Coordinates of C-alpha atoms and ligand atoms in Angstrom, one line a residue:
M1 CA 89.2 28.3 -56.0
R2 CA 87.6 31.2 -54.1
T3 CA 88.9 32.0 -50.7
S4 CA 85.5 31.4 -49.1
I5 CA 85.4 27.9 -50.7
R6 CA 88.8 27.2 -49.4
A7 CA 87.7 28.4 -46.0
G8 CA 84.7 26.2 -46.1
L9 CA 86.8 23.2 -47.1
S10 CA 89.1 24.0 -44.2
G11 CA 86.2 23.8 -41.9
V12 CA 85.1 20.4 -43.3
A13 CA 88.7 19.1 -43.0
A14 CA 89.0 20.3 -39.4
A15 CA 85.7 18.6 -38.6
A16 CA 87.0 15.4 -40.2
A17 CA 90.2 15.6 -38.1
A18 CA 88.0 16.1 -35.0
L19 CA 86.0 13.0 -35.9
G20 CA 89.0 10.9 -36.7
A21 CA 90.7 11.8 -33.5
A22 CA 87.5 11.2 -31.6
E23 CA 87.1 7.7 -33.2
L24 CA 90.6 6.8 -32.1
L25 CA 90.0 8.0 -28.5
A26 CA 86.7 6.2 -28.4
V27 CA 88.6 2.9 -28.7
L28 CA 89.6 3.6 -25.1
T29 CA 86.4 5.2 -23.9
G30 CA 83.8 3.0 -25.6
A31 CA 82.5 3.0 -29.2
R32 CA 79.3 4.7 -28.1
S33 CA 81.2 7.7 -26.9
A34 CA 82.3 8.6 -30.4
P35 CA 80.5 11.8 -31.3
L36 CA 78.6 10.7 -34.4
V37 CA 77.4 7.6 -32.7
A38 CA 76.5 9.4 -29.5
V39 CA 74.6 12.2 -31.3
G40 CA 72.9 9.6 -33.6
G41 CA 71.9 7.7 -30.5
V42 CA 70.3 10.8 -29.0
V43 CA 68.5 11.4 -32.3
V44 CA 67.2 7.8 -32.3
D45 CA 65.9 8.2 -28.8
H46 CA 64.2 11.5 -29.4
V47 CA 63.0 11.7 -32.9
P48 CA 59.2 11.7 -33.0
G49 CA 57.7 8.3 -33.7
P50 CA 56.4 9.1 -37.3
V51 CA 59.9 10.3 -38.3
K52 CA 61.4 7.1 -37.1
D53 CA 58.7 5.0 -38.8
L54 CA 59.5 6.9 -42.0
G55 CA 63.2 6.1 -41.5
I56 CA 62.4 2.4 -41.1
A57 CA 60.0 2.6 -44.0
L58 CA 62.5 4.3 -46.3
F59 CA 65.7 2.6 -45.3
G60 CA 64.5 -0.6 -43.7
V61 CA 67.3 -2.4 -42.0
H62 CA 69.7 0.3 -43.4
D63 CA 68.1 3.0 -41.2
K64 CA 71.1 3.2 -39.0
T65 CA 73.6 3.7 -41.9
A66 CA 71.2 6.3 -43.2
L67 CA 71.1 8.1 -39.9
L68 CA 74.8 8.1 -39.5
T69 CA 75.3 9.3 -43.0
G70 CA 72.7 12.0 -42.5
T71 CA 74.4 13.2 -39.3
A72 CA 77.7 13.3 -41.0
I73 CA 76.3 15.3 -43.9
L74 CA 74.7 17.8 -41.5
L75 CA 78.0 18.1 -39.6
G76 CA 79.8 18.6 -42.9
L77 CA 77.5 21.5 -43.8
Y78 CA 77.9 23.0 -40.4
A79 CA 81.7 22.7 -40.6
Y80 CA 81.7 24.3 -44.0
G81 CA 79.7 27.2 -42.6
V82 CA 82.1 27.5 -39.6
G83 CA 85.1 27.6 -42.0
V84 CA 83.5 30.4 -44.1
L85 CA 82.6 32.3 -40.9
A86 CA 86.1 31.8 -39.5
R87 CA 87.5 34.1 -42.2
R88 CA 85.7 37.1 -40.8
R89 CA 84.7 36.1 -37.3
W90 CA 87.4 33.8 -35.9
P91 CA 86.1 33.9 -32.3
V92 CA 82.6 33.1 -33.4
A93 CA 84.0 30.2 -35.4
V94 CA 85.9 29.0 -32.4
A95 CA 82.7 29.2 -30.4
G96 CA 81.0 27.2 -33.2
V97 CA 83.6 24.5 -32.9
A98 CA 83.3 24.5 -29.2
L99 CA 79.5 24.2 -29.4
F100 CA 80.0 21.2 -31.7
G101 CA 82.4 19.6 -29.1
L102 CA 80.0 20.4 -26.2
L103 CA 77.0 18.9 -28.1
G104 CA 79.0 15.7 -28.8
A105 CA 80.2 15.6 -25.2
A106 CA 76.7 16.2 -23.8
A107 CA 75.3 13.4 -26.1
A108 CA 78.1 11.0 -25.2
G109 CA 78.0 11.8 -21.5
T110 CA 74.2 11.2 -21.1
R111 CA 73.9 7.9 -23.0
P112 CA 72.7 5.1 -20.8
G113 CA 75.7 3.5 -19.1
A114 CA 78.1 6.3 -20.1
G115 CA 81.1 6.7 -17.8
P116 CA 82.7 10.1 -17.0
L117 CA 85.3 9.6 -19.7
A118 CA 82.7 9.4 -22.4
V119 CA 82.9 13.2 -23.0
L120 CA 86.6 13.0 -23.9
P121 CA 86.4 12.1 -27.6
S122 CA 84.1 15.0 -28.5
L123 CA 86.1 17.5 -26.4
A124 CA 89.5 16.4 -27.7
G125 CA 88.2 16.3 -31.2
A126 CA 86.9 19.9 -30.9
A127 CA 90.2 21.0 -29.3
L128 CA 92.1 19.6 -32.2
A129 CA 89.8 21.1 -34.8
V130 CA 90.7 24.6 -33.7
P131 CA 94.4 24.6 -34.6
V132 CA 93.8 22.5 -37.7
L133 CA 91.2 25.0 -38.9
R134 CA 93.5 27.9 -38.1
H135 CA 96.4 26.4 -39.9
L136 CA 94.4 25.6 -43.0
L137 CA 92.8 29.1 -43.0
R138 CA 96.2 30.7 -42.9
L139 CA 97.2 28.8 -46.0
A140 CA 93.9 29.5 -47.6
G141 CA 94.7 33.2 -47.3
A142 CA 92.2 33.9 -44.7
P143 CA 92.7 36.0 -41.6
G144 CA 92.9 35.0 -38.0
E145 CA 96.4 33.5 -38.1
A146 CA 98.2 36.3 -36.5
R147 CA 97.7 35.4 -32.9
P148 CA 99.5 32.1 -32.1
G149 CA 98.9 32.7 -28.4
R150 CA 95.2 32.1 -28.9
V151 CA 95.8 28.9 -30.8
A152 CA 97.6 27.6 -27.8
A153 CA 94.7 28.6 -25.6
A154 CA 92.2 27.0 -27.8
E155 CA 94.2 23.8 -28.0
S156 CA 94.0 23.2 -24.4
G157 CA 90.3 22.6 -24.3
P158 CA 86.9 23.8 -25.6
G159 CA 86.2 25.5 -22.3
R160 CA 89.2 27.7 -23.0
A161 CA 88.1 28.1 -26.6
V162 CA 84.8 29.5 -25.5
A163 CA 86.6 31.8 -23.2
A164 CA 88.8 33.0 -26.0
A165 CA 85.9 33.5 -28.2
S166 CA 84.1 35.7 -25.8
G167 CA 87.1 37.3 -24.1
P168 CA 88.9 40.5 -24.7
D169 CA 90.7 39.1 -27.9
R170 CA 87.4 39.4 -29.6
V171 CA 87.7 42.9 -30.9
A172 CA 91.2 42.5 -32.0
A173 CA 90.4 39.3 -33.8
A174 CA 87.4 40.8 -35.5
E175 CA 89.6 43.7 -36.6
S176 CA 91.8 41.4 -38.5
G177 CA 88.7 40.7 -40.7
P178 CA 88.1 40.2 -44.4
G179 CA 90.4 43.0 -45.6
R180 CA 93.4 40.7 -45.0
A181 CA 92.1 38.0 -47.4
V182 CA 91.5 40.6 -50.1
A183 CA 95.0 42.0 -49.6
A184 CA 96.6 38.6 -50.0
E185 CA 94.8 38.0 -53.3
S186 CA 95.3 41.3 -55.0
G187 CA 98.4 42.7 -53.5
P188 CA 102.1 42.3 -54.1
D189 CA 102.0 39.1 -52.0
R190 CA 100.5 37.3 -55.0
V191 CA 103.4 34.9 -55.7
A192 CA 103.5 34.0 -52.1
A193 CA 99.8 33.5 -52.1
V194 CA 100.0 31.0 -55.0
G195 CA 102.6 29.1 -53.1
S196 CA 100.5 29.1 -50.0
R197 CA 97.6 27.9 -52.1
R198 CA 99.6 24.9 -53.2
R199 CA 100.5 24.3 -49.6
F200 CA 96.8 24.7 -48.7
V201 CA 95.8 21.9 -51.1
R202 CA 98.6 19.7 -49.8
D203 CA 97.8 20.3 -46.2
L204 CA 94.1 19.9 -46.8
G205 CA 94.9 16.5 -48.3
V206 CA 97.2 15.6 -45.4
V207 CA 94.5 16.5 -42.8
A208 CA 91.9 14.5 -44.7
A209 CA 94.2 11.5 -45.0
V210 CA 95.2 11.6 -41.4
A211 CA 91.6 12.1 -40.3
A212 CA 90.4 9.1 -42.4
G213 CA 93.3 7.1 -41.1
G214 CA 92.4 7.9 -37.6
G215 CA 88.8 6.9 -38.2
V216 CA 89.7 3.7 -39.9
A217 CA 92.3 2.8 -37.3
G218 CA 89.8 3.6 -34.5
R219 CA 87.1 1.3 -36.1
W220 CA 89.7 -1.4 -36.7
L221 CA 91.0 -1.3 -33.1
A222 CA 87.4 -1.2 -31.8
A223 CA 86.5 -4.3 -33.9
R224 CA 89.5 -6.1 -32.4
G225 CA 88.1 -5.3 -29.0
A226 CA 84.7 -6.7 -30.0
V227 CA 83.3 -9.9 -28.7
T228 CA 83.7 -11.8 -31.9
S229 CA 86.4 -14.0 -30.5
A230 CA 84.6 -14.4 -27.1
R231 CA 81.5 -15.5 -29.1
G232 CA 83.7 -17.9 -31.2
A233 CA 84.9 -19.6 -28.0
V234 CA 81.4 -20.2 -26.6
R235 CA 80.4 -23.9 -26.5
L236 CA 76.7 -24.1 -26.2
P237 CA 75.3 -26.7 -23.8
A238 CA 73.1 -29.5 -25.2
A239 CA 69.4 -29.2 -25.0
A240 CA 67.5 -31.5 -22.7
G241 CA 65.7 -33.1 -25.6
P242 CA 66.2 -33.2 -29.4
A243 CA 65.1 -30.2 -31.5
P244 CA 61.5 -30.5 -32.5
A245 CA 61.3 -31.8 -36.0
V246 CA 60.2 -29.6 -38.9
P247 CA 57.5 -31.7 -40.5
S248 CA 58.2 -32.7 -44.1
G249 CA 56.1 -30.4 -46.3
A250 CA 56.4 -27.4 -44.0
Q251 CA 58.3 -25.7 -46.8
V252 CA 56.1 -24.6 -49.7
R253 CA 57.7 -23.8 -53.0
G254 CA 57.6 -20.0 -53.6
A255 CA 57.4 -19.1 -50.0
V256 CA 60.4 -17.8 -47.9
P257 CA 62.5 -20.4 -46.1
Y258 CA 60.5 -22.0 -43.3
V259 CA 63.6 -21.5 -41.0
T260 CA 65.1 -18.1 -41.6
P261 CA 68.9 -18.3 -41.8
N262 CA 70.6 -16.1 -39.2
R263 CA 72.2 -13.9 -41.9
D264 CA 68.8 -13.1 -43.4
F265 CA 66.9 -12.7 -40.1
Y266 CA 65.5 -9.2 -39.8
R267 CA 67.2 -6.9 -37.3
I268 CA 65.4 -4.1 -35.5
D269 CA 66.8 -2.2 -32.5
T270 CA 67.8 1.3 -31.4
A271 CA 71.5 0.4 -31.2
L272 CA 73.7 2.4 -33.6
I273 CA 76.7 0.3 -32.5
T274 CA 75.8 -3.3 -31.5
P275 CA 76.5 -3.7 -27.8
Q276 CA 79.6 -5.8 -27.3
V277 CA 78.9 -7.8 -24.2
D278 CA 81.6 -10.2 -23.1
P279 CA 80.0 -13.2 -21.5
A280 CA 83.0 -13.4 -19.1
G281 CA 81.8 -10.3 -17.3
W282 CA 78.1 -10.7 -18.0
T283 CA 75.5 -11.1 -15.3
L284 CA 71.7 -11.1 -15.3
R285 CA 70.1 -9.5 -12.3
I286 CA 66.6 -10.5 -11.5
H287 CA 65.3 -8.1 -8.9
G288 CA 62.5 -5.6 -8.0
M289 CA 59.3 -7.0 -6.6
V290 CA 60.6 -10.4 -5.8
R291 CA 61.2 -12.3 -2.5
N292 CA 64.4 -13.8 -3.8
P293 CA 66.6 -11.6 -6.0
I294 CA 68.9 -13.6 -8.3
T295 CA 72.1 -12.8 -10.1
L296 CA 73.2 -15.3 -12.8
T297 CA 76.6 -15.5 -14.3
W298 CA 77.2 -16.8 -17.8
A299 CA 78.6 -20.1 -16.4
Q300 CA 75.5 -20.4 -14.1
L301 CA 73.2 -19.7 -17.0
L302 CA 74.8 -22.4 -19.2
R303 CA 74.4 -24.9 -16.4
R304 CA 70.6 -24.4 -16.3
P305 CA 68.2 -26.8 -18.2
M306 CA 68.1 -25.9 -21.9
V307 CA 65.4 -26.5 -24.4
Q308 CA 65.2 -25.9 -28.2
R309 CA 62.1 -24.3 -29.7
Y310 CA 61.1 -23.0 -33.1
V311 CA 59.5 -19.6 -32.6
T312 CA 58.4 -17.0 -35.1
L313 CA 59.4 -13.5 -34.0
A314 CA 57.7 -10.5 -35.5
C315 CA 58.2 -6.7 -35.3
V316 CA 55.3 -4.5 -34.5
S317 CA 56.6 -2.1 -37.3
N318 CA 56.0 -4.8 -39.9
E319 CA 53.6 -3.4 -42.5
V320 CA 51.0 -5.6 -44.1
G321 CA 53.0 -7.7 -46.5
G322 CA 56.3 -6.7 -44.9
D323 CA 59.3 -8.9 -44.0
L324 CA 60.1 -7.9 -40.4
I325 CA 59.3 -11.4 -39.3
G326 CA 61.4 -14.6 -39.2
T327 CA 61.5 -18.1 -37.6
A328 CA 64.5 -19.5 -35.8
L329 CA 65.4 -22.5 -33.6
W330 CA 66.1 -20.9 -30.3
L331 CA 68.1 -22.6 -27.5
G332 CA 67.5 -21.3 -24.1
T333 CA 66.4 -21.9 -20.5
P334 CA 62.7 -21.5 -19.7
I335 CA 62.2 -18.1 -18.1
R336 CA 59.2 -19.4 -16.1
A337 CA 61.5 -21.5 -13.8
L338 CA 63.8 -18.5 -13.2
L339 CA 60.8 -16.3 -12.2
D340 CA 59.5 -19.1 -9.9
E341 CA 62.8 -19.1 -8.1
A342 CA 62.8 -15.3 -7.8
D343 CA 59.3 -15.5 -6.5
P344 CA 57.5 -12.4 -7.6
L345 CA 55.4 -10.5 -5.1
P346 CA 51.7 -10.2 -5.7
G347 CA 50.9 -7.2 -7.9
A348 CA 54.1 -7.4 -9.9
D349 CA 52.3 -7.6 -13.2
Q350 CA 55.2 -6.4 -15.4
V351 CA 58.6 -8.0 -16.1
V352 CA 60.8 -5.2 -17.3
Q353 CA 63.9 -6.3 -19.3
R354 CA 66.9 -4.0 -19.6
S355 CA 69.7 -4.4 -22.1
A356 CA 73.4 -3.5 -21.9
D357 CA 72.6 -0.3 -23.8
G358 CA 69.8 0.8 -21.6
W359 CA 66.9 -0.2 -23.8
T360 CA 63.9 -1.6 -21.9
C361 CA 60.8 -3.6 -22.7
G362 CA 57.9 -4.8 -20.4
T363 CA 56.2 -8.2 -20.6
P364 CA 53.2 -9.2 -18.6
T365 CA 54.3 -11.5 -15.8
A366 CA 51.3 -13.7 -16.4
V367 CA 52.3 -14.3 -20.0
L368 CA 55.8 -15.5 -18.9
R369 CA 54.2 -17.9 -16.3
D370 CA 51.3 -19.3 -18.4
G371 CA 53.2 -22.3 -19.6
R372 CA 54.3 -21.0 -23.1
D373 CA 57.9 -21.5 -24.2
A374 CA 59.3 -18.2 -23.1
L375 CA 63.0 -18.5 -23.2
L376 CA 66.1 -16.7 -21.9
A377 CA 67.9 -17.7 -25.2
V378 CA 71.6 -18.1 -25.9
G379 CA 71.5 -20.0 -29.2
M380 CA 69.9 -19.2 -32.6
N381 CA 69.8 -21.9 -35.3
G382 CA 72.6 -23.9 -33.7
E383 CA 75.0 -21.0 -33.1
P384 CA 75.5 -18.7 -30.2
L385 CA 73.3 -15.7 -30.7
P386 CA 74.8 -13.5 -33.4
V387 CA 76.0 -10.2 -31.9
R388 CA 73.3 -8.2 -33.7
H389 CA 70.6 -10.6 -32.4
G390 CA 71.6 -10.1 -28.8
F391 CA 74.7 -12.1 -27.9
P392 CA 75.2 -13.4 -25.3
A393 CA 71.6 -13.6 -24.1
R394 CA 68.1 -12.4 -25.0
M395 CA 64.5 -13.1 -24.4
I396 CA 62.1 -14.9 -26.8
V397 CA 58.4 -14.9 -26.0
P398 CA 56.0 -16.7 -28.4
G399 CA 53.0 -14.6 -29.3
L400 CA 54.2 -11.1 -28.4
Y401 CA 55.8 -8.5 -30.7
G402 CA 59.5 -8.1 -30.1
Y403 CA 59.3 -4.6 -28.6
V404 CA 57.4 -5.9 -25.6
S405 CA 59.2 -9.2 -25.1
A406 CA 62.4 -9.9 -26.9
C407 CA 65.1 -7.9 -25.1
K408 CA 68.6 -8.5 -26.7
W409 CA 71.9 -8.1 -24.9
I410 CA 69.8 -8.5 -21.7
T411 CA 71.4 -7.7 -18.4
E412 CA 68.5 -7.1 -16.0
I413 CA 65.0 -8.3 -15.3
E414 CA 63.0 -6.2 -12.9
L415 CA 59.6 -7.2 -11.5
T416 CA 57.4 -4.2 -11.3
R417 CA 53.9 -2.9 -12.1
F418 CA 52.7 -1.6 -15.5
A419 CA 51.3 1.3 -13.4
D420 CA 54.8 2.2 -12.2
F421 CA 57.0 1.9 -15.2
D422 CA 56.8 2.6 -18.9
A423 CA 59.3 0.8 -21.1
Y424 CA 61.2 2.4 -24.0
W425 CA 58.5 2.5 -26.7
V426 CA 55.5 3.2 -24.5
P427 CA 56.1 7.0 -24.0
R428 CA 56.8 7.1 -27.7
G429 CA 53.3 6.2 -28.5
W430 CA 53.3 2.4 -28.7
A431 CA 51.0 0.2 -26.7
A432 CA 52.2 -1.3 -23.4
Q433 CA 50.5 -4.6 -24.3
A434 CA 51.0 -6.0 -27.7
P435 CA 50.2 -9.6 -28.7
I436 CA 51.1 -10.4 -32.3
K437 CA 48.1 -9.9 -34.7
T438 CA 47.0 -12.8 -37.0
Q439 CA 48.4 -12.0 -40.4
S440 CA 49.2 -13.5 -43.8
R441 CA 51.4 -12.6 -46.7
I442 CA 51.7 -13.6 -50.4
D443 CA 55.3 -14.4 -51.2
T444 CA 54.7 -15.5 -54.8
P445 CA 53.8 -14.0 -57.3
R446 CA 55.5 -10.8 -56.3
D447 CA 53.6 -7.5 -56.6
G448 CA 53.9 -6.2 -60.1
A449 CA 54.9 -9.6 -61.6
S450 CA 54.1 -10.7 -65.1
R451 CA 52.9 -14.2 -65.9
R452 CA 51.7 -16.3 -68.7
A453 CA 48.1 -17.4 -68.6
G454 CA 47.5 -20.8 -67.2
P455 CA 48.0 -22.5 -63.8
I456 CA 50.0 -20.4 -61.4
V457 CA 51.1 -21.2 -57.8
V458 CA 50.2 -18.6 -55.3
A459 CA 52.0 -19.2 -52.0
G460 CA 53.1 -17.5 -48.8
V461 CA 53.1 -17.5 -45.0
A462 CA 50.5 -16.9 -42.3
W463 CA 51.0 -16.5 -38.6
A464 CA 49.0 -16.3 -35.4
Q465 CA 51.7 -17.0 -32.8
H466 CA 50.6 -19.0 -29.8
T467 CA 47.1 -19.4 -31.2
G468 CA 47.8 -21.1 -34.5
V469 CA 46.6 -20.6 -38.1
A470 CA 43.5 -22.6 -38.9
K471 CA 42.7 -21.4 -42.4
V472 CA 44.1 -19.3 -45.2
E473 CA 42.0 -18.0 -48.1
V474 CA 42.8 -16.4 -51.4
Q475 CA 40.7 -14.0 -53.4
V476 CA 41.2 -13.1 -57.1
D477 CA 39.9 -9.7 -58.0
D478 CA 36.4 -9.6 -56.5
G479 CA 35.8 -13.3 -56.8
P480 CA 34.9 -15.7 -54.0
W481 CA 37.4 -16.4 -51.2
E482 CA 39.0 -19.8 -52.0
V483 CA 40.5 -22.0 -49.3
A484 CA 44.3 -22.5 -49.7
A485 CA 46.2 -25.6 -48.9
L486 CA 47.9 -25.3 -45.5
A487 CA 51.3 -26.9 -45.0
P488 CA 52.1 -28.6 -41.7
T489 CA 54.0 -26.6 -39.2
V490 CA 56.0 -27.2 -36.0
S491 CA 53.6 -25.6 -33.5
A492 CA 51.2 -22.8 -32.9
D493 CA 54.2 -20.6 -32.1
T494 CA 55.5 -20.8 -35.6
W495 CA 54.3 -19.5 -38.9
R496 CA 52.6 -21.7 -41.4
Q497 CA 53.0 -21.8 -45.1
W498 CA 50.2 -22.1 -47.6
S499 CA 49.7 -22.4 -51.4
H500 CA 46.9 -22.2 -53.8
S501 CA 46.7 -23.0 -57.5
W502 CA 45.2 -20.3 -59.6
T503 CA 44.3 -20.6 -63.3
A504 CA 45.3 -17.2 -64.5
T505 CA 43.5 -15.6 -67.4
S506 CA 45.0 -12.7 -69.4
G507 CA 44.6 -9.2 -67.9
E508 CA 45.5 -7.4 -64.7
H509 CA 44.6 -9.2 -61.5
V510 CA 44.6 -8.5 -57.8
L511 CA 45.3 -11.4 -55.5
R512 CA 44.4 -11.0 -51.8
V513 CA 45.1 -13.3 -48.8
R514 CA 43.5 -13.5 -45.3
A515 CA 44.0 -16.0 -42.4
T516 CA 41.8 -17.3 -39.7
D517 CA 43.3 -18.4 -36.5
T518 CA 42.3 -21.3 -34.2
D519 CA 40.3 -18.9 -32.1
G520 CA 38.0 -18.4 -35.1
Y521 CA 39.2 -14.8 -35.7
T522 CA 39.5 -13.9 -39.4
Q523 CA 41.8 -11.0 -40.3
T524 CA 39.9 -7.8 -40.7
S525 CA 40.0 -5.9 -44.0
Q526 CA 40.2 -2.7 -42.0
T527 CA 43.7 -1.2 -42.6
A528 CA 45.6 0.1 -39.6
D529 CA 49.1 1.5 -39.3
P530 CA 51.7 -0.4 -37.3
A531 CA 51.4 2.2 -34.5
P532 CA 50.3 1.8 -31.8
D533 CA 50.0 -2.0 -31.6
G534 CA 50.4 -3.6 -35.1
A535 CA 49.2 -3.2 -38.7
T536 CA 46.0 -4.8 -39.9
G537 CA 44.5 -5.3 -43.4
W538 CA 44.8 -7.8 -46.2
H539 CA 48.0 -8.2 -48.2
Q540 CA 47.4 -8.0 -51.9
V541 CA 49.6 -8.1 -55.0
T542 CA 48.8 -7.1 -58.6
V543 CA 49.9 -9.5 -61.4
S544 CA 49.7 -8.9 -65.1
V545 CA 48.9 -12.0 -67.1
D546 CA 49.3 -12.3 -70.9
Ligands
MTE601 N1 68.3 -4.3 -26.5 C1 67.3 -4.2 -27.4 N2 66.5 -5.3 -27.6 C2 65.5 -5.3 -28.6 C3 65.3 -4.1 -29.3 C4 66.1 -3.0 -29.1 O1 65.9 -1.9 -29.7 N3 67.1 -3.1 -28.1 N4 64.2 -4.1 -30.2 C5 63.2 -5.1 -30.1 C6 62.4 -5.2 -31.3 S1 61.4 -3.9 -31.7 C7 62.3 -6.4 -32.0 S2 61.1 -6.5 -33.2 C8 63.2 -7.5 -31.8 C9 63.9 -7.8 -33.0 O2 64.9 -8.9 -32.8 P1 65.9 -9.2 -33.9 O3 66.7 -8.0 -34.3 O4 66.8 -10.3 -33.4 O5 65.1 -9.7 -35.1 O6 64.2 -7.2 -30.8 C10 63.7 -6.5 -29.7 N5 64.8 -6.4 -28.7
MO602 MO1 60.1 -4.5 -33.3

């Protein structure tokens, strides 16, 4: 193995040790203070909209894993470079490690809700990386090992490391440059060098194992500190009335389940680590432009009147034909009554909701008071909200896209004006007002499917939340639009399934669908991207029939 490769691997191992140590420390300082997660969070908040849309398009619900993996790969390359550099320019390499630590610390320290200790994991990780790197480099036959005093200095913190890198040692360290490595490989020290290479491989393995162990232990301890058991202990109150019945026939064969099971419900949010909000310490503050500010505890919330409603939630990022939509039975207390108690001041046209991780959305006050079933929800399909869907409490507002209405892990409701505050997605190019657009989707046959000629069931879902679907039509190739059979549904706030029988003839065919809502609006054929306020166009699939 070439010395430079060994040096590069030393850099990667040192970075791994730093991350492992940081993960362990983050058990104490909060999962979001771990450097990968913190830096990833900054990236999520600052990448330009189109890049993020691409991420969602490419990786869908795995966009977070993709981001963390990408960040780790970039860090690995950086660390490899630092390792190689460290052979010749040890002080510059130390500065490189320090820079990494400071970046992590800056990211962790500036995340919403970060305490002063949030900078610790990154700083401690970087401080550990320096002696680890130095040790491995020495075994790798690279220079820079002759000055133990500097190791001690570097160990005591990245501030010091920076000082060391730029201080008077610089010249001396630089002098001990590449010549040393060459000497070790070709000189009389060869036997010793082979021994040190063996030790290098061994210590590299030890560092990697300890780093991985630290990371795994950190994650395991963090999981133990999670709210899983608090959630398990929650006993949801009974709703005032029985759950509305799902009419028989609401489920059409070939379409997705009418009620989406929790485990299949799409998940979209900016949280790299799901916020772990213990109901025991949770409060919801309703404040801002109100005559009567309110703070609710979990116990107080559960004593409020509860209702159960089926509501279809949709994401504005859903492409035509996409699956970022689902229907659940939500248990919650009507938000309208809470707002009435808080008594908004005239002019407070926006209800800003803030989550435990600092995300915000803004809903028109008028929408929350117009009589629709807007809920402060605590239950989803008969269970406490799953953690990824907002445990312990979230908002559900029929008829509005999630990004302007459905705050998960909610901790704050502030009455304000649209003119005075832009919620999270608004400065990122998305509309401040975003009612869900009337849409329809073909679930069967799938795009690209092959079928035998003869009768074929075409089926899917259509939605126009809070307005209601009045008609669904199907078109084969450029034939006439044919009216599909509409299944019964729970309410205008839920989607509606449809089916249509088509006698397929051999050849390639394009099937299209369009819905008309009870306002008489028929979906436009005009295609629009999800940004800024929801995609439009007709969903179509191509089927080959033989
Ligand atoms: N705290 C928080 N709440 C959030 C979001 C978020 O990023 N953070 N995303 C919103 C968006 S864009 C949508 S579409 C819905 C999705 O809810 P779900 O993940 O339960 O399906 O949550 C909304 N609530
Ligand atoms: Mo969304």
